[in-house]
Amino acid sequence: MKFPSEPFKIKVVEPIRRTTREERDRLLRHAGYNLFQVPADSVYVDLLTDSGTSAMSDNQWAGMMLGDESYAGSKNYFHFEEVVRSIFGYQHVIPTHQGRMAENLLFSTVLKPGMCVPNNIHFDTTRANVEHQGAEALDVVIKEAYDPHCDVPFKGNMDLLRLEHAINRIGRDRIPLVMITITNNSGGGQPVSMANIRETRALVNRYGIPLFFDACRFAENCFFIKEREAGYAEKPVIDIARELFGYGDGCTMSAKKDGLVNIGGFLSLNNDQWAQDITNLLILVEGFPTYGGLAGRDLEAMARGLREVLDEDYLSFRIGQVRYLGELLDQGGVPIVKPIGGHAVYLNAKEFLPHIPASQFPAQALACALFREYGIRGVEIGAVMFGKHDAVTGQVMYPELEMVRLAIPRRVYTNMQITYVAESIIALYQQRGMINGLKMVYEAPTLRHFTARFDELVLLHT
Ligand code: P71
């Protein structure tokens, strides 16, 4: 079947309401054209993120009732630890309340000012946590990742030549670890191949540099390996995951994605000294090591979610639903990033709105228009999220890609709702000339996309 149907039925429903265009226009102005500032109950289909927005299963909810809220040694921690070890295979399992805390603990422990972390592409919180230590976050993805038309199966791969150059230029002593983000969120949710991971391992081994994964969407990445990489079609996804993590020394994980939970994350690694230092810091800023900023029930839900996410019927539906949206848009002539990613479809805003210059934030303008016209919320991944001022000249530097990401929450929306999204975007594309650019009027010093404010540059349309 091209698009497998849902391998679940709905037991509980959450009503969503439709708002009027007028109401959304008012809310948008009030929010300074920043969709992070819009109340969620005014959104009809919310594709802002696939993070923390999953629907939990009856099995996970049942697990919540078995939460052991003991301060130390909760039984749910031991279950969680066992599940994480059985999939990821690393010795130490350190729970955190979400992914960025895992990043913060890791980078505060291993980075010093002037150091560098190479990654295929850092996600924004990862980059911010590296830079917060005075270190450099270096992206070394293959160049194809920056071409939205280039349809290659593993567009998240590391560019091994560039990585080796970087290691030689910067020096092994200033690179405490190399990271690979699976799937590569900022580059379109694209997978990394097992071959590339194996080769990255061989390369960093030559220099004695540890390899870590940003494992947020590991199950989706492993499913793509099964679908696309020679030799893996018959392998269970769990075995693919075990092989993949076997090439690394540790990982950070936001379980809000492929952990199928609303909150949670962890850090898992083999290095005893790092684990000890991280645990000491964890106790200072997050919580005791057997709960790490979560309730016992959250740990139980996460343990169960990590098992469920590897179910292959679930994964083929999940990847199929995202592909369904992408293919409808593609057939409707809407410019999207190819190939279609694992958790999201990315609109190519430069091509959608060729009349809006980069300086007027075309992807932000597109995301706002989609909310105002159809009540659909996506997220800008472009100059608002990644643009910066050059430290010396103050000049604005624009990222190569201007995208609106439509991230699909797991097990939440039906295919009718996804069809509504596709039809709305196709209709918006047909009236794209009416969309105006934006002017940024406020920005915070870091992670500015959450709080930036804009004015609409209203032009007279002819
Ligand atoms: C996503 C998010 C969550 C998010 C973050 C910022 C703006 C909007 C939404 C979070 C990731 C991620 C990767 C690859 C680490 C984190 C942090 N992604 N690595 O894509 O995608 O995890 O949110 O649990 O702290 O919407 P955290």
Tab-separated table of C-alpha atoms and ligand atoms in Angstrom:
chain	number	residue	atom	x	y	z
A	1	MET	CA	0.000	0.000	0.000
A	2	LYS	CA	1.410	3.404	-0.939
A	3	PHE	CA	0.177	5.240	2.134
A	4	PRO	CA	-0.480	2.714	4.927
A	5	SER	CA	-3.536	3.597	7.008
A	6	GLU	CA	-3.432	4.253	10.760
A	7	PRO	CA	-2.371	1.208	12.837
A	8	PHE	CA	-4.457	2.502	15.776
A	9	LYS	CA	-7.949	3.724	16.539
A	10	ILE	CA	-8.969	6.787	18.515
A	11	LYS	CA	-10.056	6.302	22.145
A	12	VAL	CA	-10.077	9.891	23.400
A	13	VAL	CA	-10.680	13.051	21.382
A	14	GLU	CA	-9.680	16.641	21.994
A	15	PRO	CA	-12.001	19.142	20.302
A	16	ILE	CA	-10.372	21.814	18.152
A	17	ARG	CA	-12.162	24.922	17.051
A	18	ARG	CA	-12.167	26.859	13.852
A	19	THR	CA	-11.561	30.594	14.123
A	20	THR	CA	-12.388	33.307	11.605
A	21	ARG	CA	-9.841	35.029	9.402
A	22	GLU	CA	-10.654	38.282	11.164
A	23	GLU	CA	-9.907	36.776	14.562
A	24	ARG	CA	-6.644	35.284	13.327
A	25	ASP	CA	-5.607	38.560	11.716
A	26	ARG	CA	-6.105	40.322	15.057
A	27	LEU	CA	-4.191	37.624	16.949
A	28	LEU	CA	-1.356	37.763	14.453
A	29	ARG	CA	-0.917	41.523	14.831
A	30	HIS	CA	-1.089	41.191	18.602
A	31	ALA	CA	1.596	38.485	18.427
A	32	GLY	CA	3.943	40.727	16.418
A	33	TYR	CA	3.717	38.265	13.506
A	34	ASN	CA	5.410	35.630	15.614
A	35	LEU	CA	3.508	32.341	15.682
A	36	PHE	CA	5.207	31.274	18.924
A	37	GLN	CA	3.194	34.097	20.513
A	38	VAL	CA	-0.198	32.951	19.205
A	39	PRO	CA	-2.507	31.045	21.599
A	40	ALA	CA	-2.712	27.400	20.552
A	41	ASP	CA	-6.495	27.226	20.826
A	42	SER	CA	-6.784	29.636	17.910
A	43	VAL	CA	-4.918	27.167	15.680
A	44	TYR	CA	-6.910	24.587	13.718
A	45	VAL	CA	-4.097	22.277	12.590
A	46	ASP	CA	-0.925	22.833	14.599
A	47	LEU	CA	2.214	21.835	12.723
A	48	LEU	CA	4.535	24.123	14.691
A	49	THR	CA	6.456	21.136	15.932
A	50	ASP	CA	6.436	17.385	16.261
A	51	SER	CA	8.149	17.870	19.626
A	52	GLY	CA	6.150	17.004	22.731
A	53	THR	CA	2.950	16.961	20.707
A	54	SER	CA	2.551	13.200	20.210
A	55	ALA	CA	-0.523	11.287	21.309
A	56	MET	CA	0.445	8.686	23.890
A	57	SER	CA	-0.937	5.162	23.623
A	58	ASP	CA	-3.259	3.457	26.104
A	59	ASN	CA	-0.210	1.430	27.137
A	60	GLN	CA	1.732	4.594	27.969
A	61	TRP	CA	-1.196	6.105	29.874
A	62	ALA	CA	-1.554	2.868	31.807
A	63	GLY	CA	2.163	3.112	32.615
A	64	MET	CA	1.608	6.626	33.987
A	65	MET	CA	-0.602	5.110	36.681
A	66	LEU	CA	2.308	2.921	37.700
A	67	GLY	CA	4.500	5.927	38.425
A	68	ASP	CA	6.683	5.385	41.475
A	69	GLU	CA	7.333	8.870	42.789
A	70	SER	CA	10.078	7.931	45.237
A	71	TYR	CA	12.806	10.552	45.349
A	72	ALA	CA	15.568	7.985	44.952
A	73	GLY	CA	15.582	4.645	43.147
A	74	SER	CA	12.135	4.812	41.516
A	75	LYS	CA	11.305	1.526	39.818
A	76	ASN	CA	10.368	3.434	36.673
A	77	TYR	CA	13.947	4.688	36.433
A	78	PHE	CA	15.232	1.110	36.359
A	79	HIS	CA	12.735	0.182	33.659
A	80	PHE	CA	13.704	3.261	31.671
A	81	GLU	CA	17.409	2.500	32.104
A	82	GLU	CA	16.904	-1.062	30.903
A	83	VAL	CA	15.016	0.073	27.780
A	84	VAL	CA	17.563	2.756	26.917
A	85	ARG	CA	20.464	0.332	27.368
A	86	SER	CA	18.754	-2.305	25.264
A	87	ILE	CA	18.283	0.056	22.310
A	88	PHE	CA	21.199	2.476	22.568
A	89	GLY	CA	23.693	0.218	24.302
A	90	TYR	CA	25.569	2.850	26.342
A	91	GLN	CA	26.513	2.284	29.955
A	92	HIS	CA	25.271	5.441	31.706
A	93	VAL	CA	21.661	6.613	31.400
A	94	ILE	CA	20.960	10.131	32.677
A	95	PRO	CA	17.361	11.386	32.459
A	96	THR	CA	16.670	15.067	31.775
A	97	HIS	CA	13.459	17.009	31.394
A	98	GLN	CA	14.093	17.541	27.682
A	99	GLY	CA	16.746	17.461	24.982
A	100	ARG	CA	18.330	20.841	25.494
A	101	MET	CA	19.154	20.047	29.109
A	102	ALA	CA	21.003	16.943	27.927
A	103	GLU	CA	22.889	19.205	25.504
A	104	ASN	CA	23.585	21.776	28.181
A	105	LEU	CA	24.954	19.198	30.630
A	106	LEU	CA	27.119	17.551	27.989
A	107	PHE	CA	28.550	20.749	26.557
A	108	SER	CA	29.085	22.414	29.961
A	109	THR	CA	31.141	19.352	30.886
A	110	VAL	CA	33.223	18.775	27.765
A	111	LEU	CA	33.579	22.190	26.096
A	112	LYS	CA	35.895	25.089	26.879
A	113	PRO	CA	35.973	28.455	25.097
A	114	GLY	CA	37.693	28.193	21.709
A	115	MET	CA	36.724	24.554	21.193
A	116	CYS	CA	34.584	23.267	18.348
A	117	VAL	CA	31.846	20.697	17.773
A	118	PRO	CA	31.328	19.496	14.195
A	119	ASN	CA	27.807	18.195	13.424
A	120	ASN	CA	25.964	17.554	10.144
A	121	ILE	CA	23.731	20.557	10.959
A	122	HIS	CA	23.242	21.715	14.543
A	123	PHE	CA	19.651	22.280	15.516
A	124	ASP	CA	19.071	25.721	17.031
A	125	THR	CA	19.158	24.665	20.691
A	126	THR	CA	22.252	22.538	20.071
A	127	ARG	CA	24.028	25.401	18.345
A	128	ALA	CA	23.005	27.799	21.111
A	129	ASN	CA	24.260	25.423	23.817
A	130	VAL	CA	27.617	24.979	22.068
A	131	GLU	CA	27.999	28.723	21.550
A	132	HIS	CA	26.959	29.383	25.138
A	133	GLN	CA	30.228	27.702	26.178
A	134	GLY	CA	32.210	30.054	23.927
A	135	ALA	CA	32.767	27.220	21.455
A	136	GLU	CA	32.119	26.977	17.727
A	137	ALA	CA	29.215	24.944	16.302
A	138	LEU	CA	30.481	23.835	12.897
A	139	ASP	CA	28.095	22.351	10.298
A	140	VAL	CA	29.751	19.798	7.997
A	141	VAL	CA	26.825	18.256	6.140
A	142	ILE	CA	27.215	17.249	2.464
A	143	LYS	CA	26.697	20.175	0.123
A	144	GLU	CA	23.599	18.557	-1.437
A	145	ALA	CA	21.758	19.327	1.826
A	146	TYR	CA	21.627	22.988	0.827
A	147	ASP	CA	20.010	22.309	-2.541
A	148	PRO	CA	16.250	21.938	-2.050
A	149	HIS	CA	15.913	20.219	-5.436
A	150	CYS	CA	18.588	17.606	-4.967
A	151	ASP	CA	16.729	14.363	-4.389
A	152	VAL	CA	19.307	12.040	-2.816
A	153	PRO	CA	18.336	9.340	-0.303
A	154	PHE	CA	20.650	10.338	2.559
A	155	LYS	CA	20.809	14.084	2.420
A	156	GLY	CA	21.692	14.300	6.112
A	157	ASN	CA	25.095	12.668	5.593
A	158	MET	CA	28.309	14.113	6.975
A	159	ASP	CA	30.776	15.477	4.433
A	160	LEU	CA	33.758	13.385	5.472
A	161	LEU	CA	36.282	15.437	3.526
A	162	ARG	CA	35.145	18.643	5.170
A	163	LEU	CA	35.109	16.923	8.543
A	164	GLU	CA	38.680	15.728	8.118
A	165	HIS	CA	39.772	19.167	6.944
A	166	ALA	CA	38.120	20.715	9.972
A	167	ILE	CA	39.850	18.297	12.330
A	168	ASN	CA	43.234	19.056	10.744
A	169	ARG	CA	42.636	22.797	10.782
A	170	ILE	CA	41.217	23.057	14.292
A	171	GLY	CA	43.230	20.274	15.903
A	172	ARG	CA	42.069	17.157	17.679
A	173	ASP	CA	42.615	18.756	21.103
A	174	ARG	CA	40.030	21.416	20.425
A	175	ILE	CA	37.343	18.932	19.282
A	176	PRO	CA	36.095	16.987	22.298
A	177	LEU	CA	33.439	15.197	20.240
A	178	VAL	CA	31.819	14.983	16.815
A	179	MET	CA	28.047	14.853	16.649
A	180	ILE	CA	25.564	13.501	14.074
A	181	THR	CA	21.926	14.605	14.152
A	182	ILE	CA	19.547	11.819	13.102
A	183	THR	CA	17.469	12.763	11.238
A	184	ASN	CA	18.956	16.100	10.228
A	185	ASN	CA	16.163	18.428	11.307
A	186	SER	CA	17.551	21.766	10.115
A	187	GLY	CA	18.392	20.296	6.733
A	188	GLY	CA	14.842	19.077	6.067
A	189	GLY	CA	14.454	16.048	8.355
A	190	GLN	CA	16.805	14.068	6.134
A	191	PRO	CA	18.335	10.760	7.195
A	192	VAL	CA	21.973	9.779	7.573
A	193	SER	CA	23.029	6.434	6.078
A	194	MET	CA	24.588	3.612	8.054
A	195	ALA	CA	27.541	3.655	5.648
A	196	ASN	CA	28.154	7.342	6.375
A	197	ILE	CA	27.931	6.739	10.122
A	198	ARG	CA	30.360	3.833	9.840
A	199	GLU	CA	32.789	5.971	7.831
A	200	THR	CA	32.478	8.869	10.263
A	201	ARG	CA	33.314	6.448	13.052
A	202	ALA	CA	36.383	5.201	11.189
A	203	LEU	CA	37.523	8.781	10.589
A	204	VAL	CA	37.121	10.030	14.158
A	205	ASN	CA	38.772	6.833	15.428
A	206	ARG	CA	41.927	7.792	13.586
A	207	TYR	CA	42.045	10.972	15.651
A	208	GLY	CA	40.720	9.474	18.890
A	209	ILE	CA	37.643	11.747	18.912
A	210	PRO	CA	34.388	10.394	20.423
A	211	LEU	CA	31.224	10.285	18.307
A	212	PHE	CA	27.847	11.299	19.736
A	213	PHE	CA	24.378	11.239	18.219
A	214	ASP	CA	21.620	13.768	18.572
A	215	ALA	CA	19.077	10.944	18.609
A	216	CYS	CA	15.733	12.843	18.649
A	217	ARG	CA	14.364	11.075	15.579
A	218	PHE	CA	16.452	7.932	15.574
A	219	ALA	CA	13.595	5.522	14.784
A	220	GLU	CA	12.581	7.534	11.715
A	221	ASN	CA	16.226	7.586	10.582
A	222	CYS	CA	16.498	3.815	11.053
A	223	PHE	CA	13.289	3.273	9.098
A	224	PHE	CA	14.747	5.234	6.173
A	225	ILE	CA	17.865	3.040	6.350
A	226	LYS	CA	15.624	-0.010	6.108
A	227	GLU	CA	13.744	1.480	3.144
A	228	ARG	CA	16.660	2.944	1.241
A	229	GLU	CA	20.004	1.373	2.104
A	230	ALA	CA	21.192	-1.830	0.484
A	231	GLY	CA	21.355	-4.758	2.875
A	232	TYR	CA	18.851	-3.471	5.446
A	233	ALA	CA	15.450	-4.258	3.888
A	234	GLU	CA	15.038	-7.477	5.850
A	235	LYS	CA	16.511	-6.238	9.136
A	236	PRO	CA	14.220	-5.324	12.042
A	237	VAL	CA	14.419	-1.585	12.800
A	238	ILE	CA	15.519	-2.326	16.364
A	239	ASP	CA	18.588	-4.172	15.043
A	240	ILE	CA	19.345	-1.274	12.713
A	241	ALA	CA	19.164	1.070	15.715
A	242	ARG	CA	21.503	-1.145	17.742
A	243	GLU	CA	24.027	-1.274	14.943
A	244	LEU	CA	23.829	2.490	14.429
A	245	PHE	CA	24.347	3.403	18.091
A	246	GLY	CA	27.126	0.829	18.271
A	247	TYR	CA	29.248	3.185	16.140
A	248	GLY	CA	28.934	5.926	18.770
A	249	ASP	CA	30.100	6.684	22.280
A	250	GLY	CA	26.931	8.329	23.470
A	251	CYS	CA	23.879	10.367	22.572
A	252	THR	CA	21.632	13.175	23.640
A	253	MET	CA	17.941	12.668	23.111
A	254	SER	CA	14.840	14.771	23.237
A	255	ALA	CA	12.275	12.023	23.898
A	256	LYS	CA	9.595	14.543	22.912
A	257	LYS	CA	10.103	13.266	19.363
A	258	ASP	CA	10.777	9.546	18.963
A	259	GLY	CA	10.208	8.874	22.672
A	260	LEU	CA	6.498	9.501	21.976
A	261	VAL	CA	6.103	11.556	25.157
A	262	ASN	CA	5.024	15.098	25.923
A	263	ILE	CA	8.060	15.801	28.074
A	264	GLY	CA	11.374	14.030	28.669
A	265	GLY	CA	14.867	13.447	27.422
A	266	PHE	CA	18.132	11.839	28.358
A	267	LEU	CA	21.838	11.606	27.892
A	268	SER	CA	23.486	8.235	27.547
A	269	LEU	CA	27.206	7.579	27.252
A	270	ASN	CA	30.087	5.244	28.003
A	271	ASN	CA	32.754	7.629	29.351
A	272	ASP	CA	32.792	7.140	33.144
A	273	GLN	CA	34.500	10.431	33.960
A	274	TRP	CA	32.159	12.502	31.806
A	275	ALA	CA	29.171	10.635	33.242
A	276	GLN	CA	30.309	11.401	36.769
A	277	ASP	CA	30.850	15.103	36.062
A	278	ILE	CA	27.520	15.333	34.242
A	279	THR	CA	25.713	13.578	37.085
A	280	ASN	CA	27.153	16.037	39.596
A	281	LEU	CA	25.946	18.925	37.496
A	282	LEU	CA	22.577	17.204	37.017
A	283	ILE	CA	22.100	17.090	40.779
A	284	LEU	CA	22.901	20.795	40.985
A	285	VAL	CA	20.608	22.050	38.227
A	286	GLU	CA	18.049	19.355	37.333
A	287	GLY	CA	17.439	16.658	39.935
A	288	PHE	CA	18.572	13.436	41.514
A	289	PRO	CA	19.993	10.942	38.960
A	290	THR	CA	17.043	8.541	39.130
A	291	TYR	CA	14.521	11.161	38.013
A	292	GLY	CA	16.478	14.036	36.452
A	293	GLY	CA	13.754	16.666	36.307
A	294	LEU	CA	10.904	14.270	35.544
A	295	ALA	CA	8.231	12.472	37.528
A	296	GLY	CA	8.448	8.678	37.853
A	297	ARG	CA	5.360	8.404	35.655
A	298	ASP	CA	7.096	10.383	32.891
A	299	LEU	CA	9.996	7.936	32.959
A	300	GLU	CA	7.569	5.052	32.582
A	301	ALA	CA	5.795	6.698	29.636
A	302	MET	CA	9.182	7.337	28.013
A	303	ALA	CA	10.339	3.722	28.517
A	304	ARG	CA	7.152	2.456	26.864
A	305	GLY	CA	7.274	5.094	24.101
A	306	LEU	CA	10.821	4.147	23.131
A	307	ARG	CA	9.665	0.586	22.551
A	308	GLU	CA	6.488	1.563	20.654
A	309	VAL	CA	8.291	3.907	18.297
A	310	LEU	CA	10.233	0.959	16.853
A	311	ASP	CA	7.023	-0.813	15.802
A	312	GLU	CA	7.281	-1.075	12.038
A	313	ASP	CA	3.558	-0.711	11.326
A	314	TYR	CA	3.656	2.534	13.269
A	315	LEU	CA	6.764	3.726	11.429
A	316	SER	CA	5.467	2.940	7.959
A	317	PHE	CA	2.228	4.789	8.722
A	318	ARG	CA	4.156	7.693	10.240
A	319	ILE	CA	6.638	8.167	7.410
A	320	GLY	CA	3.782	7.508	4.939
A	321	GLN	CA	1.608	10.263	6.419
A	322	VAL	CA	4.372	12.831	6.067
A	323	ARG	CA	5.015	11.606	2.512
A	324	TYR	CA	1.273	11.829	1.755
A	325	LEU	CA	1.260	15.533	2.629
A	326	GLY	CA	4.452	16.128	0.647
A	327	GLU	CA	3.189	14.352	-2.444
A	328	LEU	CA	-0.143	16.206	-2.445
A	329	LEU	CA	1.735	19.508	-2.296
A	330	ASP	CA	4.198	18.464	-4.962
A	331	GLN	CA	1.384	17.408	-7.282
A	332	GLY	CA	-0.276	20.785	-6.610
A	333	GLY	CA	2.869	22.547	-7.858
A	334	VAL	CA	3.924	23.883	-4.440
A	335	PRO	CA	7.720	24.182	-4.062
A	336	ILE	CA	8.880	21.807	-1.320
A	337	VAL	CA	12.246	20.493	-0.219
A	338	LYS	CA	13.071	17.126	-1.761
A	339	PRO	CA	13.143	14.379	-0.764
A	340	ILE	CA	10.302	14.533	1.760
A	341	GLY	CA	11.694	14.296	5.300
A	342	GLY	CA	10.781	11.988	8.151
A	343	HIS	CA	8.833	14.252	10.480
A	344	ALA	CA	7.928	17.225	8.344
A	345	VAL	CA	7.373	18.714	4.933
A	346	TYR	CA	9.401	21.850	4.290
A	347	LEU	CA	8.048	24.568	2.011
A	348	ASN	CA	10.690	26.352	-0.049
A	349	ALA	CA	9.776	29.944	0.768
A	350	LYS	CA	12.231	31.552	-1.652
A	351	GLU	CA	10.407	29.892	-4.532
A	352	PHE	CA	6.942	30.201	-3.015
A	353	LEU	CA	7.396	33.963	-2.600
A	354	PRO	CA	9.973	35.103	-5.168
A	355	HIS	CA	8.692	38.678	-4.837
A	356	ILE	CA	9.803	38.928	-1.188
A	357	PRO	CA	13.549	39.634	-0.738
A	358	ALA	CA	15.575	37.738	1.900
A	359	SER	CA	15.739	40.915	3.999
A	360	GLN	CA	11.941	40.773	4.415
A	361	PHE	CA	11.847	37.247	5.870
A	362	PRO	CA	9.906	35.337	3.182
A	363	ALA	CA	9.554	32.141	5.255
A	364	GLN	CA	8.220	34.043	8.268
A	365	ALA	CA	5.805	35.909	5.975
A	366	LEU	CA	4.618	32.607	4.494
A	367	ALA	CA	4.100	30.987	7.890
A	368	CYS	CA	2.043	34.001	9.006
A	369	ALA	CA	-0.078	33.964	5.849
A	370	LEU	CA	-0.822	30.269	6.283
A	371	PHE	CA	-2.077	30.912	9.790
A	372	ARG	CA	-4.095	33.992	8.856
A	373	GLU	CA	-5.785	32.435	5.830
A	374	TYR	CA	-6.284	28.838	6.976
A	375	GLY	CA	-5.590	28.496	10.709
A	376	ILE	CA	-2.586	26.249	10.085
A	377	ARG	CA	0.571	26.884	12.111
A	378	GLY	CA	3.999	25.917	10.766
A	379	VAL	CA	7.381	27.235	11.836
A	380	GLU	CA	9.934	29.394	10.076
A	381	ILE	CA	13.319	27.760	9.575
A	382	GLY	CA	15.234	30.486	7.830
A	383	ALA	CA	16.638	33.917	8.520
A	384	VAL	CA	14.637	34.501	11.701
A	385	MET	CA	15.885	31.278	13.273
A	386	PHE	CA	19.390	31.178	11.810
A	387	GLY	CA	20.244	34.632	10.415
A	388	LYS	CA	22.918	36.493	12.354
A	389	HIS	CA	24.853	39.702	12.466
A	390	ASP	CA	28.509	39.382	11.544
A	391	ALA	CA	30.465	39.940	14.763
A	392	VAL	CA	32.892	42.367	13.079
A	393	THR	CA	30.925	44.230	10.406
A	394	GLY	CA	27.464	43.929	11.968
A	395	GLN	CA	26.215	42.958	8.514
A	396	VAL	CA	23.260	40.566	8.366
A	397	MET	CA	24.163	37.046	7.220
A	398	TYR	CA	21.372	34.955	5.741
A	399	PRO	CA	21.175	31.150	5.832
A	400	GLU	CA	21.024	29.361	2.488
A	401	LEU	CA	17.559	27.926	3.010
A	402	GLU	CA	14.352	29.843	3.710
A	403	MET	CA	11.795	27.235	4.738
A	404	VAL	CA	8.488	26.830	6.485
A	405	ARG	CA	8.432	23.523	8.273
A	406	LEU	CA	5.136	21.672	8.588
A	407	ALA	CA	6.016	19.208	11.332
A	408	ILE	CA	3.495	16.450	11.866
A	409	PRO	CA	2.792	15.428	15.459
A	410	ARG	CA	2.883	11.646	15.908
A	411	ARG	CA	-0.464	9.796	15.956
A	412	VAL	CA	-2.415	13.075	16.311
A	413	TYR	CA	-3.986	14.163	13.031
A	414	THR	CA	-6.073	12.088	10.644
A	415	ASN	CA	-5.389	11.944	6.956
A	416	MET	CA	-8.495	14.124	6.351
A	417	GLN	CA	-6.850	16.874	8.360
A	418	ILE	CA	-3.649	16.372	6.425
A	419	THR	CA	-5.668	16.648	3.195
A	420	TYR	CA	-7.137	19.935	4.477
A	421	VAL	CA	-3.596	21.222	5.052
A	422	ALA	CA	-2.520	20.276	1.530
A	423	GLU	CA	-5.574	21.843	-0.118
A	424	SER	CA	-5.142	25.045	1.903
A	425	ILE	CA	-1.497	25.432	0.953
A	426	ILE	CA	-2.236	24.798	-2.708
A	427	ALA	CA	-4.928	27.510	-2.554
A	428	LEU	CA	-2.515	29.890	-0.803
A	429	TYR	CA	0.092	29.217	-3.478
A	430	GLN	CA	-2.397	30.311	-6.097
A	431	GLN	CA	-2.801	33.684	-4.328
A	432	ARG	CA	0.837	34.047	-3.274
A	433	GLY	CA	1.247	37.498	-4.853
A	434	MET	CA	-0.897	38.956	-2.059
A	435	ILE	CA	1.557	37.971	0.693
A	436	ASN	CA	3.626	40.852	2.091
A	437	GLY	CA	7.158	40.912	3.486
A	438	LEU	CA	7.971	41.650	7.136
A	439	LYS	CA	10.286	43.993	9.018
A	440	MET	CA	11.846	42.828	12.277
A	441	VAL	CA	11.256	45.363	15.037
A	442	TYR	CA	12.524	43.457	18.095
A	443	GLU	CA	15.052	40.649	18.561
A	444	ALA	CA	16.512	38.976	21.654
A	445	PRO	CA	20.275	38.320	21.784
A	446	THR	CA	19.925	34.499	21.547
A	447	LEU	CA	17.258	32.168	20.127
A	448	ARG	CA	15.544	35.238	18.764
A	449	HIS	CA	12.861	33.362	16.816
A	450	PHE	CA	10.858	32.638	19.971
A	451	THR	CA	10.254	36.284	20.849
A	452	ALA	CA	11.077	38.399	17.777
A	453	ARG	CA	8.415	40.891	16.693
A	454	PHE	CA	7.626	42.115	13.189
A	455	ASP	CA	5.592	44.669	11.278
A	456	GLU	CA	3.932	43.815	7.998
A	457	LEU	CA	5.233	45.764	4.993
A	458	VAL	CA	1.913	46.392	3.329
A	459	LEU	CA	2.367	47.099	-0.357
A	460	LEU	CA	-0.197	48.282	-2.823
A	461	HIS	CA	-1.006	45.292	-4.983
A	462	THR	CA	-1.872	45.851	-8.590
B	1	P71	C1	11.587	20.984	16.875
B	1	P71	C2	12.261	21.022	18.172
B	1	P71	C3	11.651	21.793	19.298
B	1	P71	C4	11.731	23.218	18.983
B	1	P71	C5	12.877	23.900	19.305
B	1	P71	C6	12.990	25.224	18.942
B	1	P71	C7	11.970	25.849	18.259
B	1	P71	C8	10.814	25.169	17.962
B	1	P71	C9	10.699	23.851	18.334
B	1	P71	C10	14.222	20.211	19.225
B	1	P71	C11	15.458	19.562	19.061
B	1	P71	C12	15.842	18.965	17.811
B	1	P71	C13	17.091	18.411	17.672
B	1	P71	C14	17.521	17.785	16.389
B	1	P71	C15	17.582	18.939	19.942
B	1	P71	C16	16.356	19.516	20.138
B	1	P71	C17	16.019	20.078	21.491
B	1	P71	N1	13.410	20.376	18.218
B	1	P71	N2	17.936	18.408	18.727
B	1	P71	O1	12.189	20.452	15.926
B	1	P71	O2	15.018	18.939	16.757
B	1	P71	O3	15.124	19.263	22.166
B	1	P71	O4	13.097	20.703	22.560
B	1	P71	O5	13.513	18.642	23.907
B	1	P71	O6	14.908	20.641	24.245
B	1	P71	O7	10.467	21.458	16.770
B	1	P71	P1	14.092	19.851	23.282
